[in-house]
XYZ file of C-alpha atoms in Angstrom:
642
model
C 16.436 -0.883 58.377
C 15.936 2.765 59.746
C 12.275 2.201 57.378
C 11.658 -0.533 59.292
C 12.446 0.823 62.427
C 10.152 3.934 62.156
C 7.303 1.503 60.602
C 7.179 -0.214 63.901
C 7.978 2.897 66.542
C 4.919 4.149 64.551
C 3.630 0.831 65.067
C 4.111 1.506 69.147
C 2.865 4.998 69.332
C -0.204 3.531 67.463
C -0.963 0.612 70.105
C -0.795 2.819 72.540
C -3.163 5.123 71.177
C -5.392 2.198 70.670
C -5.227 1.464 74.684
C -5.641 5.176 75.801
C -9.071 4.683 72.965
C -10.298 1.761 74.356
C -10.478 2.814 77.584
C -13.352 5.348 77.225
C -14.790 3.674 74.265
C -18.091 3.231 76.696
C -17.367 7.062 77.895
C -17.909 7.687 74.115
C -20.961 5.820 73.581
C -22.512 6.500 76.516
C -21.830 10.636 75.054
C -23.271 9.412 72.027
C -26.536 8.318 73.158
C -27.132 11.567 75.164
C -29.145 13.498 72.815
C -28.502 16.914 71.580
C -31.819 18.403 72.681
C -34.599 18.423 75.049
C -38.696 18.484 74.543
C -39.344 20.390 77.725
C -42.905 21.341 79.060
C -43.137 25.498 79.271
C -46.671 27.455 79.581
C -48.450 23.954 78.848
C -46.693 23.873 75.255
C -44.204 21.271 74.695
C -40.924 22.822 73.030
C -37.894 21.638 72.091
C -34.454 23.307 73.320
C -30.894 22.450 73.256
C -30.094 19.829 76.554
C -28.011 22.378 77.744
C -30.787 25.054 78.013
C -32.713 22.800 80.476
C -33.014 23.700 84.134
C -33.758 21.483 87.196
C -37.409 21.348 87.888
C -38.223 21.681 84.042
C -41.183 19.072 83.184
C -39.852 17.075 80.275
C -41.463 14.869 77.910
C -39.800 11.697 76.600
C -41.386 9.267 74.033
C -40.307 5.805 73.201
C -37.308 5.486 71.016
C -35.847 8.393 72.597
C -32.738 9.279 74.630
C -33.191 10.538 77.895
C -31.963 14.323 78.462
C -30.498 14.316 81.971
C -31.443 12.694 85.443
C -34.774 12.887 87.164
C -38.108 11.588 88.573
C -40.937 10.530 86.623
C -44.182 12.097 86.782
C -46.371 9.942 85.099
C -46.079 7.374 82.787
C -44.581 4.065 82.971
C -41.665 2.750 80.807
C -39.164 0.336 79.849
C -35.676 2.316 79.656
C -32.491 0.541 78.495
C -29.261 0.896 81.543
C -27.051 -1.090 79.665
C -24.550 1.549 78.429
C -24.507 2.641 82.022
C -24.813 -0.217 84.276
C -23.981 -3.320 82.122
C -27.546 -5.105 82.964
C -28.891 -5.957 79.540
C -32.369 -5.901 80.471
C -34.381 -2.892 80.399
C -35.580 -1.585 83.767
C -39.743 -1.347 84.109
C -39.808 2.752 85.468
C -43.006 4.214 86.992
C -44.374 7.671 88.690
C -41.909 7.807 91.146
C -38.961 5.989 89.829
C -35.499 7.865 89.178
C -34.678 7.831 85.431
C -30.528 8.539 84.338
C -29.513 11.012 81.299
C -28.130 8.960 78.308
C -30.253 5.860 78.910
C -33.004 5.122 76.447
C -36.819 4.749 76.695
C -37.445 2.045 74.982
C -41.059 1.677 75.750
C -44.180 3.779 76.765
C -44.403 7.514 76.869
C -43.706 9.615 79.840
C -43.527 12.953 81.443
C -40.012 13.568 84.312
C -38.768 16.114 86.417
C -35.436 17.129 85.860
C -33.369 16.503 89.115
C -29.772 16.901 87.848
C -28.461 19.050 84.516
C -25.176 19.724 83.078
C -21.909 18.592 85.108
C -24.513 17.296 87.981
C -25.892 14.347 85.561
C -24.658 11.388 86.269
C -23.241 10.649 82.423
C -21.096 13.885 83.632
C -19.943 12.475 87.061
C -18.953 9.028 85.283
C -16.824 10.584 82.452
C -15.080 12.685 85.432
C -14.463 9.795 87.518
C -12.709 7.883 84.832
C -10.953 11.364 83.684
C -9.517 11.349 86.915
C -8.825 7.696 87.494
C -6.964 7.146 84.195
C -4.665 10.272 84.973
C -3.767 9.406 88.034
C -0.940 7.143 89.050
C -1.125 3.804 90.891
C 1.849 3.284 93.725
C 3.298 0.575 91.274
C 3.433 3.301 88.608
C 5.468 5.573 90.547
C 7.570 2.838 91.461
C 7.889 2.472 87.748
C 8.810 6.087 87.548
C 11.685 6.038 90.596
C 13.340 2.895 89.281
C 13.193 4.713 85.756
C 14.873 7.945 87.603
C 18.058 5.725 88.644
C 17.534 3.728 85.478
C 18.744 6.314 83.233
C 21.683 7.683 84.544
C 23.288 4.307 85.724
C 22.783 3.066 81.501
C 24.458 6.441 80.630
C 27.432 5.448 83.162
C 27.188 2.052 81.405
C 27.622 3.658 78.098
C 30.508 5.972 78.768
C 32.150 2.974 80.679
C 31.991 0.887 77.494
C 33.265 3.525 75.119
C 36.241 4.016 77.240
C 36.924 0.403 77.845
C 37.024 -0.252 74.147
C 39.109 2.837 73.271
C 41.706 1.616 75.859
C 41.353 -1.659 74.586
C 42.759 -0.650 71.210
C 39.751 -0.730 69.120
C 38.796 2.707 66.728
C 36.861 5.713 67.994
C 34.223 4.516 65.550
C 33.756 1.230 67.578
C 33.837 2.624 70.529
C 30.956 4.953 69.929
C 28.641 2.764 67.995
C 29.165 0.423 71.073
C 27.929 3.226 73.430
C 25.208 4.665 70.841
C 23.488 0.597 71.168
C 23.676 0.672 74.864
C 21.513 4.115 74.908
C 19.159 3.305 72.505
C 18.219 -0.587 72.959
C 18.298 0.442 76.988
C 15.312 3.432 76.220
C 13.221 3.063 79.231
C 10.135 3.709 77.125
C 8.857 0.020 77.767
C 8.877 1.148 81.473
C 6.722 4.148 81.104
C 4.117 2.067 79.356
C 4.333 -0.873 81.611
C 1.550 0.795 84.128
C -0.418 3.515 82.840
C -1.504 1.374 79.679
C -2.788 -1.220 81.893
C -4.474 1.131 83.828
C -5.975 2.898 81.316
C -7.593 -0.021 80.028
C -8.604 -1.365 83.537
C -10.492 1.541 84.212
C -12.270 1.401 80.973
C -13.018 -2.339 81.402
C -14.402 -1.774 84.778
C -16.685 1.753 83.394
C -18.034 -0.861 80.555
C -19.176 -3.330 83.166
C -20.817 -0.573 85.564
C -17.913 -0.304 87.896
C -16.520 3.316 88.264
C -12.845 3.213 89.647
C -12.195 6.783 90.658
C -8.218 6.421 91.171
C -5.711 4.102 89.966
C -4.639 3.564 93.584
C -7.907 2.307 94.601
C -7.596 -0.131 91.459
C -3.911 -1.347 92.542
C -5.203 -1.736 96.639
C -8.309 -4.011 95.520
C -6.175 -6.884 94.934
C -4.970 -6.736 98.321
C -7.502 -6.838 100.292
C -8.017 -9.411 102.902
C -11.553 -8.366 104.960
C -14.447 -6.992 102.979
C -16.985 -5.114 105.270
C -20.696 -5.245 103.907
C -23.284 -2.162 105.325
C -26.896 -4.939 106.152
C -29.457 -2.312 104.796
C -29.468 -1.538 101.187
C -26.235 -3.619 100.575
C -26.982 -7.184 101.370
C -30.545 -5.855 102.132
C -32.825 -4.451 99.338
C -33.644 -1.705 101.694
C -37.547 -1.788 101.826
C -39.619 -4.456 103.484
C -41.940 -6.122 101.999
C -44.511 -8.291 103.459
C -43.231 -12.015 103.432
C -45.640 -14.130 105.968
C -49.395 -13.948 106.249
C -50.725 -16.130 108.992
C -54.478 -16.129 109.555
C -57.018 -17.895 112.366
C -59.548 -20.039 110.577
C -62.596 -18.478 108.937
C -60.511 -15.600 108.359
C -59.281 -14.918 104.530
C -55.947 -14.319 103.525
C -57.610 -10.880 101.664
C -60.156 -10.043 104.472
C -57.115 -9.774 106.949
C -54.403 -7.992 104.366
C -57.862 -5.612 103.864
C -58.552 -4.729 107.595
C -54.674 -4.688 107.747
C -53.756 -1.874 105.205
C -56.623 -0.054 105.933
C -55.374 0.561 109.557
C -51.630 0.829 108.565
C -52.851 3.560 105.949
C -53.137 5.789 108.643
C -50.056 5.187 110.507
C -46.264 6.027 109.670
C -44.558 3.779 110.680
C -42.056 2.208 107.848
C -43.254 -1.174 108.219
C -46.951 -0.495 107.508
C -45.953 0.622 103.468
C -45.013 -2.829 102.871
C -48.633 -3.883 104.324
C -50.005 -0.897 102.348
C -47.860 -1.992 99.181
C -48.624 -5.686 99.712
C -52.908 -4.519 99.800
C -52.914 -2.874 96.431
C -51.067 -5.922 94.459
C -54.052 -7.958 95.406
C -55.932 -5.329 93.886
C -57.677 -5.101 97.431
C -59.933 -1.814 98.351
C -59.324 0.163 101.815
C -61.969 0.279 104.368
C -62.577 3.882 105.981
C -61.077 3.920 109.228
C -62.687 6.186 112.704
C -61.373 6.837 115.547
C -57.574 6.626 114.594
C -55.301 6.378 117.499
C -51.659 5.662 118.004
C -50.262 3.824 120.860
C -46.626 4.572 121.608
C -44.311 1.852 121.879
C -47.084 -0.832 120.663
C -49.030 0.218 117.462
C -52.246 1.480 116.108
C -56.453 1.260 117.342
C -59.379 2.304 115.156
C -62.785 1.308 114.462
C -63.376 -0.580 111.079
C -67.226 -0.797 110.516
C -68.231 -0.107 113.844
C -65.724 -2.739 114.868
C -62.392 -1.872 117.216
C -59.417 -3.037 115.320
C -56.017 -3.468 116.865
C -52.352 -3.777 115.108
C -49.379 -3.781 116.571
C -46.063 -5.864 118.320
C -47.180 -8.105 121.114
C -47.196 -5.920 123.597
C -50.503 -4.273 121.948
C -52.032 -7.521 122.357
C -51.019 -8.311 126.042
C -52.373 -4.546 126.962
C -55.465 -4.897 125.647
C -55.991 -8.601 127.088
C -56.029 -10.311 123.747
C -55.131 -14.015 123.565
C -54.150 -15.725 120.556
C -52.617 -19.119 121.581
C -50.577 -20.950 119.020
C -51.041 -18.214 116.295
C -49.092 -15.440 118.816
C -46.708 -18.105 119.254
C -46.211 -18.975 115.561
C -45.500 -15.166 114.655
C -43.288 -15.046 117.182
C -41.355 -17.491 115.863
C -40.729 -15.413 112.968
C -38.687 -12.983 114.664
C -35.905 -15.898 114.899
C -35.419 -15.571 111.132
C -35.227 -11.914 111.181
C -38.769 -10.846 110.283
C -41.314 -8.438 111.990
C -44.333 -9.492 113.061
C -47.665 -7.377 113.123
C -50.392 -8.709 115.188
C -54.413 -7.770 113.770
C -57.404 -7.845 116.176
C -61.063 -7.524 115.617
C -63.398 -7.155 118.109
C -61.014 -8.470 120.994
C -59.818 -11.470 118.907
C -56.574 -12.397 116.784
C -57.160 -12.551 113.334
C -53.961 -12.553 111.909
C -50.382 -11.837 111.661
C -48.205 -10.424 109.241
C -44.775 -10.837 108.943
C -42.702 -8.025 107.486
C -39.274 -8.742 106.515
C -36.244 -6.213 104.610
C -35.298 -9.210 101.973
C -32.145 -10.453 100.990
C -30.843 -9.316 97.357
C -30.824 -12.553 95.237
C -27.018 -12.285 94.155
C -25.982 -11.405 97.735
C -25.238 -15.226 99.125
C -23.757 -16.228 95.786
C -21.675 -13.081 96.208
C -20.402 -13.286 99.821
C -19.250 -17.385 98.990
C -16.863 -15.878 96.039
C -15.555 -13.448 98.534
C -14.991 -16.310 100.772
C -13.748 -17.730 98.362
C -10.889 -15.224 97.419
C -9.867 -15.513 100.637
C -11.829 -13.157 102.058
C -13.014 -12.196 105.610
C -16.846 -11.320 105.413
C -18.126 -8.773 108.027
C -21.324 -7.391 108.096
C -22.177 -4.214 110.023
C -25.639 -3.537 110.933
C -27.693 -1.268 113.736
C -29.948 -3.785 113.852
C -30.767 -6.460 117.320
C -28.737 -9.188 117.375
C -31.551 -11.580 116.590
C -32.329 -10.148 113.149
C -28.501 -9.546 112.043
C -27.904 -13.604 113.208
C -30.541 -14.659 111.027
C -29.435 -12.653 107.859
C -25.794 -14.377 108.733
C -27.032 -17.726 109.035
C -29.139 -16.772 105.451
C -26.059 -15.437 103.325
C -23.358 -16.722 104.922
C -20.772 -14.146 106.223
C -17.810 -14.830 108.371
C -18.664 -12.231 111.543
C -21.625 -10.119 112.629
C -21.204 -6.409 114.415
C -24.799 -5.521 115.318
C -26.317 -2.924 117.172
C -23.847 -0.436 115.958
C -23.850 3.472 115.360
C -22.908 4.957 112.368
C -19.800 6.074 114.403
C -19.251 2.585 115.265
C -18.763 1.413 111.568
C -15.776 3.991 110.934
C -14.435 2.823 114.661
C -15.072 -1.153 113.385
C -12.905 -0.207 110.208
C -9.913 1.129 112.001
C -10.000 -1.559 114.324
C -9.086 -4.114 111.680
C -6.733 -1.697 110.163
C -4.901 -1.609 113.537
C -4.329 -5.154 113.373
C -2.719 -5.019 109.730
C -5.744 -6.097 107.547
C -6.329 -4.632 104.049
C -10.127 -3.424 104.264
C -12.793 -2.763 102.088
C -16.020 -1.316 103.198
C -19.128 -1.857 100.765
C -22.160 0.394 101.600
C -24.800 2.620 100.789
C -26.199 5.350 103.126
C -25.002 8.394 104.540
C -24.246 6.592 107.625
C -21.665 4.999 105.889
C -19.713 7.547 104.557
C -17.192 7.842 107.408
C -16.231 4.293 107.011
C -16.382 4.382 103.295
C -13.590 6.979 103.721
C -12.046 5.449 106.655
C -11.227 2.146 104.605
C -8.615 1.503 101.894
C -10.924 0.851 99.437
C -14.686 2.673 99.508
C -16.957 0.672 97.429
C -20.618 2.644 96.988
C -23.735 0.848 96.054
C -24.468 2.897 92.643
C -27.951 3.231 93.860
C -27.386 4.920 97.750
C -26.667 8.594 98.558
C -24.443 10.958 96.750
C -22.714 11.296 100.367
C -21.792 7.781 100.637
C -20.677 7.990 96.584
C -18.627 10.818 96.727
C -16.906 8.875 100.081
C -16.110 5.940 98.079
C -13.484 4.920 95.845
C -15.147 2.592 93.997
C -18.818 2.991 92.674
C -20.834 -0.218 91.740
C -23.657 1.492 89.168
C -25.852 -1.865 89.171
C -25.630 -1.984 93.362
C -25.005 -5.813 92.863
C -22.641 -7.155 95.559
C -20.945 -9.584 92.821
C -19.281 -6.439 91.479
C -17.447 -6.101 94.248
C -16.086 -9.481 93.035
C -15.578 -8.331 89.508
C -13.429 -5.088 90.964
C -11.431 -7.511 93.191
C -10.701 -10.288 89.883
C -10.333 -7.227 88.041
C -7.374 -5.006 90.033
C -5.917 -8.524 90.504
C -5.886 -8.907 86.723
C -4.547 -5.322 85.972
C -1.674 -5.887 88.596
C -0.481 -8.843 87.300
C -0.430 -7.704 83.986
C 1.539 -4.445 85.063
C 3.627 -6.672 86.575
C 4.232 -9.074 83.263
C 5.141 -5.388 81.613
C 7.972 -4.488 83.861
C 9.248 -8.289 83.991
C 9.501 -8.125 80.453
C 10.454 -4.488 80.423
C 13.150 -5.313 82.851
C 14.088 -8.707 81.167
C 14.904 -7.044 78.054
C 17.298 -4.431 79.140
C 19.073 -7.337 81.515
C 20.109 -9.531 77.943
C 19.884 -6.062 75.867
C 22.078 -4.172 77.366
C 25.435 -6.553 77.857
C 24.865 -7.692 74.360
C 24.916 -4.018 72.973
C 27.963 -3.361 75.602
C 29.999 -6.044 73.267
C 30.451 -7.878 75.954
C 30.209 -11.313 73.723
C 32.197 -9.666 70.991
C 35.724 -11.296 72.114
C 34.221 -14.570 72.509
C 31.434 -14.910 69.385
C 32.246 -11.636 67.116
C 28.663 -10.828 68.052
C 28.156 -7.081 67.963
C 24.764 -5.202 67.910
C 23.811 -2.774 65.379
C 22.132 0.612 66.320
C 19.760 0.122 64.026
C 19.152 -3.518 65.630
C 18.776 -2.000 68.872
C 16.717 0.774 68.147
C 14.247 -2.162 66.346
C 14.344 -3.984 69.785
C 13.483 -1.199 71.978
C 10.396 -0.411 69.659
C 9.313 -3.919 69.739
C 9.810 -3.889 73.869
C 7.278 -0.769 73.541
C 5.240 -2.639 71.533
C 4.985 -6.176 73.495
C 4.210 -4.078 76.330
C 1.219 -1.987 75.313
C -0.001 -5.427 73.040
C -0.230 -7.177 76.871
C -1.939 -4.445 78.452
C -4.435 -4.195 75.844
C -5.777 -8.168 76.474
C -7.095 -6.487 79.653
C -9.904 -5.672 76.976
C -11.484 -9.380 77.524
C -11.321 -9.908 81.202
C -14.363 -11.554 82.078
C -14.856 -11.920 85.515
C -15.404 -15.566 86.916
C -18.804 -16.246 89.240
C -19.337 -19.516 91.033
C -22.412 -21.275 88.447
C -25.751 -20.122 90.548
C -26.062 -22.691 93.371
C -29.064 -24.683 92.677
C -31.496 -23.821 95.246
C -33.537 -25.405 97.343
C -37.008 -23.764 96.495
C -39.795 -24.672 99.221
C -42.862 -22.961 98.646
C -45.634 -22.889 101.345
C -49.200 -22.070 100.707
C -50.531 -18.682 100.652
C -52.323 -18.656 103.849
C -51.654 -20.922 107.178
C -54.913 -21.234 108.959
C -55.148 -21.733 112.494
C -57.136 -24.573 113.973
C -59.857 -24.565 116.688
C -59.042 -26.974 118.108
C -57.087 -27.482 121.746
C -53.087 -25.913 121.620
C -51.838 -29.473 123.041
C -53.612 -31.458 120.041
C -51.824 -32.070 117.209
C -52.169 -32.174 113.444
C -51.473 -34.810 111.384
C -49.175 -35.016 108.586
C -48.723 -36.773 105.340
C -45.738 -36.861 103.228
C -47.021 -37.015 99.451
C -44.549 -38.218 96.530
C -45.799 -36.381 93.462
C -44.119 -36.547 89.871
C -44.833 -33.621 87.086
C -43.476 -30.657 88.967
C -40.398 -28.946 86.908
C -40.703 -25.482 88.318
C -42.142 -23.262 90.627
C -45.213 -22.453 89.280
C -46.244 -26.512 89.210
C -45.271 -25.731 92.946
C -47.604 -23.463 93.264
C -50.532 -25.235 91.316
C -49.907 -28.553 93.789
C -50.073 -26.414 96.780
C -53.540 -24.556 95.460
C -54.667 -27.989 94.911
C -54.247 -29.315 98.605
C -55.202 -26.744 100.511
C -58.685 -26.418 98.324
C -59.249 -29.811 100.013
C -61.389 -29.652 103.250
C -59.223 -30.656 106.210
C -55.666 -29.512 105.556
C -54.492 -26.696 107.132
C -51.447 -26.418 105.916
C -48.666 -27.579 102.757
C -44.981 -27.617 102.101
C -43.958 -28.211 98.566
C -40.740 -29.189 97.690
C -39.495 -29.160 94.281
C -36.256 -30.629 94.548
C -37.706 -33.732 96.455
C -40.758 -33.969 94.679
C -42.651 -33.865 97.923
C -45.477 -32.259 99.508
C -45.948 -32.548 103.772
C -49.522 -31.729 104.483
C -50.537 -30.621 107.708
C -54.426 -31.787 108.572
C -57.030 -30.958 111.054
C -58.330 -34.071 110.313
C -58.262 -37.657 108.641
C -58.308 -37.063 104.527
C -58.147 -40.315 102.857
C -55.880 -40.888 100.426
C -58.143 -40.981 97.022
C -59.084 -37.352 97.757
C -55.403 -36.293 97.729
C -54.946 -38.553 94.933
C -57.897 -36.528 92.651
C -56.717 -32.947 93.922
C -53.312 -34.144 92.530
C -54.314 -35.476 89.373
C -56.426 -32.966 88.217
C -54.078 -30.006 88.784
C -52.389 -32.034 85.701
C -50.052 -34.364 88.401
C -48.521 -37.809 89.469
C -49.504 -38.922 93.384
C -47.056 -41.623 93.120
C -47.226 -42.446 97.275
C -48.485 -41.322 100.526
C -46.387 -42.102 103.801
């Protein structure tokens, strides 16, 4: 028996070893995959030193196949480097001149040259086996709960065990009886279950959340997740990606799509503002050249004027156009219109006419709507905070779906917002990325950084989501709730077992059934109560979060370029609503819309895939055979025309 016994305390110890293992198995890896040494550019010779020997600023080479040394910026080159250790996204990440590369990850395509940005204990490997250091050493409130029950635990089972031995000896039963009696109570009560209860499910929490790119830096930020009742998202960066991009091209008729995106970028070239890189950006894509540019001048408050080919060109808000006594009719109104779902418009002039507008929008992430509905969904309050007008903030509302809007507000404000709903009892999260975020992120119970923001806003948080996708904050929130109850099934069980253990070993159905326990029998029991408790905690290891299925979207594609008409503002065009049969994705979508608008007469086309439709817009009659041929020979069904 005492064999047995030591075969499965050994049996405990080893379990639990197994848990504290687990939980930095990705730690390891991650360590693994960070080579041992650097090729580093000195004097124009490429050398190679040990990783520790490299210094910020160093130029470093890294090839394909390789392991990159620490964190930096790429010089030139492009690549294909593998996150996966780090953020959990299994497909590589395209990298170019410009783009931030992480120590540990690997370049698994192309050959490029970086700047290191961040060595030793700066890299972010370093920072991430710190943060889970920290977080799996640290005690959740429930553990010390653990620990004060534990403190009165112990001496009340030694009062238990002193009052047994003496009841029996009075009773008339040997010294020998007696003290076996009060040896079982000690040993089968051992509150070594309780100790385990917690920090093995914490342990592997942390390490389950560091394998799926979410850094938990405490264990009290992983225990006050699953309480939380109002998640606050920052707009910018968060539900944002953070950089416009052009999403609207509008131009008059006889104008092309390129000609205006040309005399566009070639005016925004010069000007910097942070809405004409998107233009810029948008320019080069469609491989389109820049025209040289005289007479540059900015107007305050309104936009840009310069000569393009001996011709004055104009861009700017509307007030630019109203100034300089430019009319545009239906095509000012139409970019106007834009502003109501949150985008920017640019108006373009030539030679004292409208030839265009371009609307310039910061896009929503793709996972963001999906991600805000299973917050919702946990019964969750959605707020966003944003300094932008109340226009644009409505429209990204109305887009992803949050509960409440706070626009216009300073970074001040956020913090302010965050007490506010602290003040009336709610359990708050704050999600966000910038520096103007940081007081918030620290005001709130929980601080959850977008991996990809400022080291201000990282070091504020609590939480630290290394792919910046808002359905991690779902994953953290399944995932405390997971670890909690399971910490919770420890102690019940924990707690459970000393409840029957203890009276049993106390004799106390010895009168009544001769039943006795053995200290050897109880010393078995407490080792299994070890062991049930660290097997438990260690099924943590295959959480999977759950996400709602993708909703299937409604995809509605418009052609590349709406032209403006000639003719009188109060006329207007005629539509036709075509049923086609073929399309399957969005590229048919996109072929079908080509199609139509090659025809002479249409003006404009709305594809929809789910419906199988297309609603053309025309300037004039186009008879039905014509739409019929354009359909049919971009490999399609016209099955009606209404």
């Amino acid at each position: 028996m005492q064999k047995n016994f030591s075969g499965l305390s050994g049996l405990g110890k080893t379990l639990e070893a197994r848990a504290k293992g687990k939980t930095s198995d990705a730690i390891t890896k991650l360590m693994n995959l960070a080579p041992k040494t650097a090729t580093v550019e000195r004097n124009g010779i490429e050398i190679q030193v040990p990783v520790e020997e490299v210094q910020a600023g160093e130029v470093l080479v890294v090839k394909a196949g390789e392991s990159i040394p620490v964190d930096g910026v790429i010089l030139e080159g492009v690549s294909s480097v593998d996150e996966s250790a780090l953020t959990g996204e299994s497909i590589p990440v395209e990298k170019q001149t410009g783009d931030k590369v992480i120590g540990a990850t690997i370049n698994k395509s192309g050959y490029f040259k970086m700047q290191a940005t961040k060595v030793g204990d700066d890299t972010t490997l370093a920072q991430i086996v710190r943060l889970v250091d920290e977080a799996t050493s640290s005690k959740a409130p429930i553990a010390k709960l653990a620990d004060k029950v534990s403190g009165v635990f112990v001496p009340v089972v030694i009062g238990i065990a002193l009052i047994a031995v003496i009841v029996w000896l009075f009773a008339g039963y040997g010294f020998e009886f007696a003290l076996s009696i009060g040896i079982s109570i000690l040993v089968i009560s051992c509150p070594c279950a309780l100790g385990l209860a917690t920090p093995t499910a914490i342990m592997v929490g942390t390490g389950k959340g560091a394998s799926n790119g979410i850094l938990i830096k405490s264990a009290e930020a992983l225990e006050v997740a699953h309480s939380i009742d109002t998640v606050v998202l920052d707009k910018t960066g968060t539900i944002t990606q953070g950089t416009p991009v052009v999403t609207n091209v509008l131009v008059k008729e006889g104008i092309s799509q390129d000609e205006l995106l040309q005399v566009a970028a070639s005016l925004e070239k010069m000007s910097e503002h942070p809405l004409a890189d998107a233009i810029v950006e948008e320019a080069e894509k469609n491989a389109l050249g820049f025209l040289p540019v005289n007479n540059f001048k900015q107007i305050p408050g309104q936009g840009i004027m310069g000569e393009i080919q001996n011709v004055t060109c104009l861009a700017g808000n509307r007030r630019l156009m109203s100034a300089q006594g430019i009319e545009g009719g239906a095509l000012l109104q139409l970019g106007e219109a834009m502003a109501v779902d949150g985008k920017t418009p640019l108006f373009f002039a030539r030679g004292g006419q409208l030839i265009g507008v371009v609307a310039v929008a910061d896009v929503v992430k793709p996972t963001s709507k999906q991600a805000i509905q299973e917050l919702s969904g946990l019964g969750m309050e959605v707020v966003m905070l944003t300094g932008d007008n109340a226009k644009t903030a409505e429209a990204i509302r109305k887009q992803v779906g949050v509960d409440r809007v706070v626009a216009e507000v300073f970074p001040q404000d956020k913090e302010k917002e965050i007490r506010r709903l602290q003040e009336k009892g709610r359990k708050v999260a704050m999600v966000g990325d910038g520096i103007n975020d940081a007081p918030a992120l620290a005001r709130a119970d929980v601080g959850i950084a977008i991996g990809a923001g400022t080291d201000v806003a990282i070091e504020s948080a609590d939480i630290v989501l290394m792919k910046s996708d808002l359905l991690d904050v779902s994953t953290a929130v399944q995932l405390s709730k997971a670890v909690i109850r399971n910490i919770k099934q420890n102690l019940f069980w924990a707690f459970i077992y000393n409840i029957i253990g203890i009276p049993v070993a106390a004799g106390v159905f010895y009168l009544s059934f001769g039943l006795k326990l053995n200290p050897m029998i109880g010393a078995f029991a407490m080792s299994f109560s070890s062991v049930f408790v660290v097997s438990n905690a260690l099924r943590l290891r295959w959480f999977k979060a759950r996400h709602l299925a993708k909703p299937e979207q409604k995809e509605t594609y418009s052609s590349s370029q709406t032209i403006l008409s000639k003719k009188s503002e109060g006329e207007k065009n005629m539509e036709k609503l075509l049923k086609i049969e073929g399309m399957v994705c969005g590229n048919c979508v996109k072929h079908v819309s080509k199609a139509l608008m090659e025809i002479e007469g249409i003006s404009d086309v709305t594809v929809q895939l789910e419906a199988k439709t297309a609603l053309v817009q025309m300037r004039h009659a186009v008879s039905e055979d014509r739409l019929k041929t354009a359909v049919e020979d971009a490999g399609y069904q016209l099955i009606s025309v209404q």
